[in-house]
C-alpha cells in the first residue's frame, strides 16, 4: 500500500505544493504599494493563486491518502495511454515549444503556426477554419496590444525581427 501511495497523486501534490511555496517566497521581490492603508501591490494576485495551489495540493494528497486507507481508491491505479492522454501530452509539448521559441521567432510569425498545429491536434477538419482563424486572431491580437494598449510583443531575432518590423 505504501508503494501505491508513493506512485499516486501524493507525490505530484507534494511537488506542486513545494513549487508553489518556493514561488510564494519569490513574490517578495515584487514590492508593495500602500493603498488606503492596505499593502496592495503586484504581488497580491500571484500570492493568492499560489496559496490556492498549495491548499488544493494538500487537500488532494489528504483525500488520496484517506481514500486508499479506506479502500475507496484502488491501491494500484495505472495510467492508461489512450488517444486522449497522448493528445494532452502532445498539447503540453506544443505549448512548451511555443514558449521556448517565442523570443527567437517572435509572436507574429510563430503564433499562427502554433495555432494551426493546435487546431489540427484538437481534431479540426475544416481547412478553411484551420487556415483562416489563426491569422485573423493573430492580427487582431497584434493590433489590440501594439496599437491600443502599447504593449510590445516579442518580435524575434534575425530574419524574424525584420519580418516583424515590416509588418508592424
Short mmCIF file of C-alpha atoms in Angstrom, two decimals:
data_model
loop_
_atom_site.label_atom_id
_atom_site.label_comp_id
_atom_site.label_asym_id
_atom_site.label_seq_id
_atom_site.Cartn_x
_atom_site.Cartn_y
_atom_site.Cartn_z
CA UNK A 1 0.00 0.00 0.00
CA UNK A 2 2.90 2.37 0.70
CA UNK A 3 4.23 1.91 -2.84
CA UNK A 4 0.82 2.80 -4.23
CA UNK A 5 0.75 5.98 -2.17
CA UNK A 6 4.20 6.99 -3.36
CA UNK A 7 3.20 6.47 -7.00
CA UNK A 8 -0.18 8.20 -6.74
CA UNK A 9 -1.23 11.82 -6.61
CA UNK A 10 0.56 12.31 -3.29
CA UNK A 11 3.98 12.78 -4.90
CA UNK A 12 2.62 15.10 -7.57
CA UNK A 13 0.67 17.06 -4.95
CA UNK A 14 3.79 17.44 -2.82
CA UNK A 15 5.80 18.65 -5.81
CA UNK A 16 3.10 21.17 -6.74
CA UNK A 17 2.83 22.42 -3.15
CA UNK A 18 6.61 22.73 -2.82
CA UNK A 19 6.86 24.59 -6.14
CA UNK A 20 4.06 26.95 -5.12
CA UNK A 21 5.73 27.56 -1.75
CA UNK A 22 9.04 28.39 -3.46
CA UNK A 23 7.31 30.79 -5.85
CA UNK A 24 5.38 32.32 -2.95
CA UNK A 25 8.65 33.36 -1.34
CA UNK A 26 9.93 34.64 -4.69
CA UNK A 27 7.00 37.09 -4.88
CA UNK A 28 8.58 39.10 -2.04
CA UNK A 29 10.82 40.66 -4.69
CA UNK A 30 7.77 42.29 -6.37
CA UNK A 31 7.44 45.02 -3.76
CA UNK A 32 4.33 46.57 -2.21
CA UNK A 33 2.38 49.80 -2.52
CA UNK A 34 0.42 51.46 0.26
CA UNK A 35 -3.14 52.00 -0.98
CA UNK A 36 -5.62 53.28 1.60
CA UNK A 37 -3.53 51.87 4.43
CA UNK A 38 -3.54 48.34 2.97
CA UNK A 39 -0.49 46.79 1.45
CA UNK A 40 -1.57 46.06 -2.11
CA UNK A 41 0.83 45.62 -4.94
CA UNK A 42 1.88 43.50 -7.84
CA UNK A 43 2.42 40.51 -5.55
CA UNK A 44 -1.18 40.16 -4.33
CA UNK A 45 -2.59 38.06 -7.21
CA UNK A 46 0.37 35.70 -7.54
CA UNK A 47 0.32 35.13 -3.77
CA UNK A 48 -3.42 34.44 -3.82
CA UNK A 49 -3.07 31.95 -6.65
CA UNK A 50 -0.05 30.25 -5.06
CA UNK A 51 -1.80 29.88 -1.71
CA UNK A 52 -4.75 28.34 -3.57
CA UNK A 53 -2.42 25.89 -5.33
CA UNK A 54 -0.85 24.90 -2.02
CA UNK A 55 -4.24 24.40 -0.35
CA UNK A 56 -5.62 22.35 -3.24
CA UNK A 57 -2.46 20.21 -3.37
CA UNK A 58 -2.65 19.45 0.34
CA UNK A 59 -6.36 18.68 0.02
CA UNK A 60 -5.77 16.31 -2.89
CA UNK A 61 -3.00 14.48 -1.03
CA UNK A 62 -5.18 14.19 2.08
CA UNK A 63 -8.16 12.85 0.11
CA UNK A 64 -5.96 10.36 -1.74
CA UNK A 65 -4.37 9.01 1.45
CA UNK A 66 -7.79 8.84 3.15
CA UNK A 67 -9.31 7.05 0.13
CA UNK A 68 -6.52 4.47 -0.09
CA UNK A 69 -6.67 3.75 3.63
CA UNK A 70 -10.45 3.28 3.49
CA UNK A 71 -10.17 1.13 0.36
CA UNK A 72 -12.23 3.52 -1.79
CA UNK A 73 -9.36 4.21 -4.19
CA UNK A 74 -7.69 1.08 -5.54
CA UNK A 75 -4.08 0.82 -4.41
CA UNK A 76 -2.66 0.11 -7.85
CA UNK A 77 -4.02 2.72 -10.24
CA UNK A 78 -2.14 2.58 -13.53
CA UNK A 79 -2.12 5.32 -16.13
CA UNK A 80 -3.76 4.25 -19.37
CA UNK A 81 -2.25 5.75 -22.50
CA UNK A 82 -5.31 6.41 -24.59
CA UNK A 83 -5.56 8.72 -27.57
CA UNK A 84 -6.85 11.50 -25.30
CA UNK A 85 -3.87 11.19 -22.94
CA UNK A 86 -1.42 11.23 -25.82
CA UNK A 87 -3.18 14.29 -27.28
CA UNK A 88 -2.88 16.03 -23.91
CA UNK A 89 0.85 15.25 -23.73
CA UNK A 90 1.31 16.49 -27.31
CA UNK A 91 -0.61 19.70 -26.49
CA UNK A 92 1.57 20.33 -23.43
CA UNK A 93 4.67 19.74 -25.55
CA UNK A 94 3.37 22.10 -28.21
CA UNK A 95 2.78 24.85 -25.64
CA UNK A 96 6.25 24.33 -24.14
CA UNK A 97 7.80 24.50 -27.61
CA UNK A 98 5.85 27.67 -28.37
CA UNK A 99 7.07 29.35 -25.17
CA UNK A 100 10.67 28.30 -25.86
CA UNK A 101 10.63 29.56 -29.46
CA UNK A 102 8.68 32.79 -28.86
CA UNK A 103 11.70 35.01 -28.06
CA UNK A 104 13.60 33.67 -31.08
CA UNK A 105 10.87 33.56 -33.74
CA UNK A 106 8.55 36.27 -32.47
CA UNK A 107 4.84 36.48 -31.85
CA UNK A 108 3.72 37.44 -35.34
CA UNK A 109 5.35 34.51 -37.14
CA UNK A 110 5.09 31.78 -34.51
CA UNK A 111 1.54 32.26 -33.24
CA UNK A 112 -0.33 31.35 -36.45
CA UNK A 113 1.89 28.28 -36.91
CA UNK A 114 1.24 27.18 -33.33
CA UNK A 115 -2.50 27.79 -33.64
CA UNK A 116 -2.69 25.76 -36.86
CA UNK A 117 -0.84 22.88 -35.20
CA UNK A 118 -3.04 23.13 -32.10
CA UNK A 119 -6.27 23.16 -34.11
CA UNK A 120 -5.09 20.15 -36.08
CA UNK A 121 -4.14 18.39 -32.84
CA UNK A 122 -7.61 19.05 -31.40
CA UNK A 123 -9.17 17.41 -34.45
CA UNK A 124 -10.47 20.32 -36.50
CA UNK A 125 -11.31 19.07 -40.01
CA UNK A 126 -12.23 22.24 -41.89
CA UNK A 127 -9.24 23.58 -43.81
CA UNK A 128 -10.96 26.97 -44.04
CA UNK A 129 -11.11 27.28 -40.26
CA UNK A 130 -7.61 25.91 -39.74
CA UNK A 131 -6.01 28.40 -42.11
CA UNK A 132 -8.17 31.50 -41.54
CA UNK A 133 -8.82 31.74 -37.79
CA UNK A 134 -5.14 31.74 -36.68
CA UNK A 135 -4.23 34.62 -38.99
CA UNK A 136 -7.30 36.70 -38.15
CA UNK A 137 -6.81 36.20 -34.40
CA UNK A 138 -3.08 36.94 -34.58
CA UNK A 139 -3.67 40.18 -36.49
CA UNK A 140 -6.39 41.14 -34.00
CA UNK A 141 -4.15 40.48 -31.00
CA UNK A 142 -1.25 42.40 -32.58
CA UNK A 143 -3.48 45.39 -33.32
CA UNK A 144 -5.06 45.45 -29.87
CA UNK A 145 -1.83 45.05 -27.93
CA UNK A 146 0.51 47.19 -30.02
CA UNK A 147 -1.80 49.97 -31.25
CA UNK A 148 -4.41 50.30 -28.49
CA UNK A 149 -2.58 49.24 -25.34
CA UNK A 150 1.01 49.99 -26.43
CA UNK A 151 2.26 46.63 -25.16
CA UNK A 152 5.23 45.29 -27.12
CA UNK A 153 5.03 41.70 -28.29
CA UNK A 154 8.10 39.51 -28.83
CA UNK A 155 9.50 40.31 -32.27
CA UNK A 156 12.08 37.55 -32.63
CA UNK A 157 15.66 37.71 -33.82
CA UNK A 158 17.41 37.79 -37.19
CA UNK A 159 15.12 37.40 -40.19
CA UNK A 160 12.07 37.16 -37.92
CA UNK A 161 12.85 40.58 -36.45
CA UNK A 162 12.98 42.02 -39.96
CA UNK A 163 9.63 40.43 -40.80
CA UNK A 164 8.11 41.90 -37.64
CA UNK A 165 9.48 45.36 -38.46
CA UNK A 166 7.99 45.14 -41.94
CA UNK A 167 4.52 44.27 -40.68
CA UNK A 168 4.23 46.39 -37.51
#
